[in-house]
One Martini backbone bead per residue (centre of mass of N, CA, C, O) as a GRO file, in nm:
protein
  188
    1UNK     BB    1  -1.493  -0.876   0.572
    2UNK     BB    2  -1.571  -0.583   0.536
    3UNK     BB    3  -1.315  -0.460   0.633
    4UNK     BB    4  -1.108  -0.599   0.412
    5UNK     BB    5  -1.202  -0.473   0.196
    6UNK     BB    6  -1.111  -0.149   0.328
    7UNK     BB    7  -0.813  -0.234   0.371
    8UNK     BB    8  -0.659  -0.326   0.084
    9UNK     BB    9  -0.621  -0.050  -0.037
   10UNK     BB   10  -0.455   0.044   0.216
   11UNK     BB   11  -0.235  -0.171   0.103
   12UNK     BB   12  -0.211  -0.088  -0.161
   13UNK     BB   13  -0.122   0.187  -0.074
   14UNK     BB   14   0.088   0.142   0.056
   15UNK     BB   15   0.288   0.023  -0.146
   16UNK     BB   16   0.225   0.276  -0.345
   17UNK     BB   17   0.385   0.492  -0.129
   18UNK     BB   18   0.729   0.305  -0.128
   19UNK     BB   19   1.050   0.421  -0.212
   20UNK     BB   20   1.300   0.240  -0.313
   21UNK     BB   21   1.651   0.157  -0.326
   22UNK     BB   22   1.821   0.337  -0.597
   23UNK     BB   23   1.994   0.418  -0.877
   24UNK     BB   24   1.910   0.208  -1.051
   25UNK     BB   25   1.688   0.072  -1.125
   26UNK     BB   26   1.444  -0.158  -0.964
   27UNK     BB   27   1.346  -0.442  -0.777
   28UNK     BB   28   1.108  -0.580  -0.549
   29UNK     BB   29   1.154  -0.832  -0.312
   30UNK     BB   30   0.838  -1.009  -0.270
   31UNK     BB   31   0.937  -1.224  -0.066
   32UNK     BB   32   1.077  -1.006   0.154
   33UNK     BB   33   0.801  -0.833   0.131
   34UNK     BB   34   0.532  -0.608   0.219
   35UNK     BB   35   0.197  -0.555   0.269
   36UNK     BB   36   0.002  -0.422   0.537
   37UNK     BB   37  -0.332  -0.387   0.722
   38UNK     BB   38  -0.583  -0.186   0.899
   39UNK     BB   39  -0.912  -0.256   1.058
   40UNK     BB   40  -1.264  -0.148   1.164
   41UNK     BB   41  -1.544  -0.401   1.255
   42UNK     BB   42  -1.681  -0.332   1.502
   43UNK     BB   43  -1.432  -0.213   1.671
   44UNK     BB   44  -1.271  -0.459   1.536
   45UNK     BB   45  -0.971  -0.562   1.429
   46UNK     BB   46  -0.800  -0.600   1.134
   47UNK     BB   47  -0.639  -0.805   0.908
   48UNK     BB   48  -0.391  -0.742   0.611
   49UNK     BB   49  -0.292  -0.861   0.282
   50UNK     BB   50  -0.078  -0.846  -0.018
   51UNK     BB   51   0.079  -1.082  -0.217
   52UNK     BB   52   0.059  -0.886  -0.491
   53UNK     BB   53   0.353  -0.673  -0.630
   54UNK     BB   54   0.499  -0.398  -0.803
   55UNK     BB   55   0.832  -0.268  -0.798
   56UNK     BB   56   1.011   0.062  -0.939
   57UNK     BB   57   1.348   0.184  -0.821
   58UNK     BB   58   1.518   0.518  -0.826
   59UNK     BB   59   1.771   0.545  -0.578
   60UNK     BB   60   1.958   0.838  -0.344
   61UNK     BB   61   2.032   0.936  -0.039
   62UNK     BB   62   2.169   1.175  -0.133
   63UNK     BB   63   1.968   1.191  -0.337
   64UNK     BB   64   1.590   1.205  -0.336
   65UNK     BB   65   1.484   1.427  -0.543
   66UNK     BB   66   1.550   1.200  -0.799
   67UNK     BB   67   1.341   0.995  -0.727
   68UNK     BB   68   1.192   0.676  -0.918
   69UNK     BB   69   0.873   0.531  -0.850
   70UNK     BB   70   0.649   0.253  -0.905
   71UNK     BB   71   0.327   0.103  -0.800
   72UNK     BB   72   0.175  -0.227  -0.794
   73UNK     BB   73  -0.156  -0.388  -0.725
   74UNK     BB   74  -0.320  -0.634  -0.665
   75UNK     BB   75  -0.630  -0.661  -0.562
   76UNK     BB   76  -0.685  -0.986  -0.540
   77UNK     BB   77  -0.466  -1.066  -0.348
   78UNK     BB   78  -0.591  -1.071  -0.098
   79UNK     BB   79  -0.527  -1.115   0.272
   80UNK     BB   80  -0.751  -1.212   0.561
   81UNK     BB   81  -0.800  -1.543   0.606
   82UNK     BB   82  -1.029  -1.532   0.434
   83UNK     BB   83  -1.244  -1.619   0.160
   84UNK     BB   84  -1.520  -1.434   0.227
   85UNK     BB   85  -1.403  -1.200   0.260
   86UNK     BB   86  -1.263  -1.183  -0.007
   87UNK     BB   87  -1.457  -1.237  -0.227
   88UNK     BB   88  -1.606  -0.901  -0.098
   89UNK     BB   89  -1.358  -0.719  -0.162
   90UNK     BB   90  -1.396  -0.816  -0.476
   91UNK     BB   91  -1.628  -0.646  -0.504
   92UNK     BB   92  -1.789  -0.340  -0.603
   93UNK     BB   93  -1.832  -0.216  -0.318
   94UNK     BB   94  -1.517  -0.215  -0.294
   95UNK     BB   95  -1.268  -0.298  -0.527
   96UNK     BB   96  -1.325  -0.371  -0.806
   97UNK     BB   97  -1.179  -0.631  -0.976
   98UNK     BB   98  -1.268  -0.615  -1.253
   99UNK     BB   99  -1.209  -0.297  -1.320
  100UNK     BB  100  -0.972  -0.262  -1.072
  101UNK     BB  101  -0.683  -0.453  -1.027
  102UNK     BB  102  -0.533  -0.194  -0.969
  103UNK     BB  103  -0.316  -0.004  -0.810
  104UNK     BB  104  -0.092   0.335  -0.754
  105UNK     BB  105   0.209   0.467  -0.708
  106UNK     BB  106   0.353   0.757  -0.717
  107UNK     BB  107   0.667   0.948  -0.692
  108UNK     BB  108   0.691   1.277  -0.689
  109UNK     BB  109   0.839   1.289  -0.403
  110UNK     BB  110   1.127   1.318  -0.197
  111UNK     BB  111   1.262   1.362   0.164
  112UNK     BB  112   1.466   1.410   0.395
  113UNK     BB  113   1.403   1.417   0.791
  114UNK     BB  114   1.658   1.207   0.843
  115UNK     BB  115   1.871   0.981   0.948
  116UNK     BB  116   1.715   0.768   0.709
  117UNK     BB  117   1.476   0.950   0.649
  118UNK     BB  118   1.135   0.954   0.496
  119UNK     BB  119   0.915   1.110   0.227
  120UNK     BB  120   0.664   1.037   0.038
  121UNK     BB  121   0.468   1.170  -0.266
  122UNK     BB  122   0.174   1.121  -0.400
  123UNK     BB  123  -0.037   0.942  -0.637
  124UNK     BB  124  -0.324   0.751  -0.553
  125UNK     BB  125  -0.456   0.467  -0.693
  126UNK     BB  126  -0.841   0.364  -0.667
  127UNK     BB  127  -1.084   0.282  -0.843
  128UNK     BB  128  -0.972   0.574  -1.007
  129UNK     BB  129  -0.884   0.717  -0.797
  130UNK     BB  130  -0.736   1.001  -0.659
  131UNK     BB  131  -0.436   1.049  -0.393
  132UNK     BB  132  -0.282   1.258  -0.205
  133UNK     BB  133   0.031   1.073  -0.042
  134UNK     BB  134   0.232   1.062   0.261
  135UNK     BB  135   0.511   0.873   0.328
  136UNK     BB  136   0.701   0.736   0.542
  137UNK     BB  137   1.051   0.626   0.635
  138UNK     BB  138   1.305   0.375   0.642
  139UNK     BB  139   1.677   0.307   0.614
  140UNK     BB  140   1.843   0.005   0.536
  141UNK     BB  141   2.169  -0.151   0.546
  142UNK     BB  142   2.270  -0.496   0.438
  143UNK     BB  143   2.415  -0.720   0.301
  144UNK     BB  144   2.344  -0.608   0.019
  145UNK     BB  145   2.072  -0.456   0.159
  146UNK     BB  146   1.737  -0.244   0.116
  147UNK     BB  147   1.560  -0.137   0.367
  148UNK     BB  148   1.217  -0.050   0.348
  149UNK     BB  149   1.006   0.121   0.612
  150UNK     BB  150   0.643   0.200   0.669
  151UNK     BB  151   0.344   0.454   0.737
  152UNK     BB  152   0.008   0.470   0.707
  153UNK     BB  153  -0.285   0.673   0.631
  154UNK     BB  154  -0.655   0.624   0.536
  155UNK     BB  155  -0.937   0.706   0.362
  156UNK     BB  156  -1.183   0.495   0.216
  157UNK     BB  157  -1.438   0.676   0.084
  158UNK     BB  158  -1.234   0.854  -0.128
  159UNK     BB  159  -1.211   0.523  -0.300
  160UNK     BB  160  -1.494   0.382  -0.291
  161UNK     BB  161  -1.477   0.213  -0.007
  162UNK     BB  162  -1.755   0.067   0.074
  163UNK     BB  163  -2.051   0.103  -0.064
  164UNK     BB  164  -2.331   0.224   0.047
  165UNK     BB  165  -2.379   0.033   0.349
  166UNK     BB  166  -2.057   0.061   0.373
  167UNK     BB  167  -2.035   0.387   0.456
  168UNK     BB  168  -2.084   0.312   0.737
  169UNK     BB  169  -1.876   0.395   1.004
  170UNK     BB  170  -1.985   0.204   1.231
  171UNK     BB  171  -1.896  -0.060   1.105
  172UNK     BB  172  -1.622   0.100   0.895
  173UNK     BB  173  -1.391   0.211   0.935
  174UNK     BB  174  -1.233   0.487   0.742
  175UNK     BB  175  -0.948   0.386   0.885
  176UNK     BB  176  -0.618   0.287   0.726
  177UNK     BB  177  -0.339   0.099   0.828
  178UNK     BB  178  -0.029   0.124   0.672
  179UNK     BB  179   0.227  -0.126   0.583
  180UNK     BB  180   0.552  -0.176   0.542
  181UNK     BB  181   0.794  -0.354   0.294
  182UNK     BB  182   1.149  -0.329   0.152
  183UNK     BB  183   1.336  -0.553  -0.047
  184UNK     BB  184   1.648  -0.452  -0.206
  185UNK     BB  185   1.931  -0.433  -0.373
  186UNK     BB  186   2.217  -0.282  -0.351
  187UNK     BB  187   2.370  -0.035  -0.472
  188UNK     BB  188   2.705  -0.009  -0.646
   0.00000   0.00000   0.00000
């Protein structure tokens, strides 16, 4: 339970981590699409995603460093698969979702590192604390849609996910491994 509210925020991080493919703004169809995060507590993973969360992106694959994207992730959304370790991760100690309802990411740059591939840089916000990070991604596109995935890792404790004896790493391992996936419809 106290692992995945330490997950969370990494979940959260995902999602506004990754942007998405379009040249007119679009929205990430959040049906087809996920966040999901893993972290380790007393050394055994945990797995959770987030349910909802929205973002708009204006991508051009030819043109990268002009990406326009901005996520945003309901931290209330927590799903560990657990009611009880769920309810543990919105409290004040974890995510403090009643203070801080979403976490935040905007794509400061955009790169591309190889045929499909790129990276996504910017400021992620989580509990209102800011920390600039880089996500990479590949981009598929298929029957008029571009899925975009990719993962990162983030540390838990400089966004006080976890504070007072929960900052123990010991316990909850601060190193969290955010996944997503994101599909939207292909620019015409």
């Amino acid at each position: 339970m106290k692992l995945a509210l330490a997950l969370a925020p990494a979940l959260a991080a995902g999602l506004l981590a990754l942007p998405v493919l379009a040249q007119a703004p679009q929205k990430v169809a959040a049906d087809r699409s996920q966040i999901r995060f893993v972290f380790k507590q007393m050394n055994v993973p945990v797995e959770g995603r987030f349910r909802r969360f929205d973002a708009t992106v204006s991508f051009d694959p030819v043109k990268p460093e002009a990406t326009k994207a901005e996520f945003e992730v309901e931290l209330a959304s927590i799903d560990l698969g657990s009611t009880e370790g769920e309810t543990e991760a919105r409290r004040k100690p974890w995510l403090h979702v009643e203070a801080f309802p979403k976490a935040k990411f905007v794509a400061a740059s955009v790169r591309q590192t190889g045929p499909g591939r790129y990276e996504a840089t910017g400021p992620l916000t989580i509990k209102g604390i800011t920390q600039t990070i880089t996500a990479p991604f590949a981009l598929t596109e298929s029957a008029g849609l571009r899925t975009v995935e990719g993962s990162f890792g983030l540390k838990r404790l400089p966004f006080r996910i976890g504070e007072g004896p929960w900052a123990d790493t010991e316990t909850v391992a601060d190193d969290v491994s955010v996944r997503f996936r994101f599909v939207i419809a292909a620019a015409r």
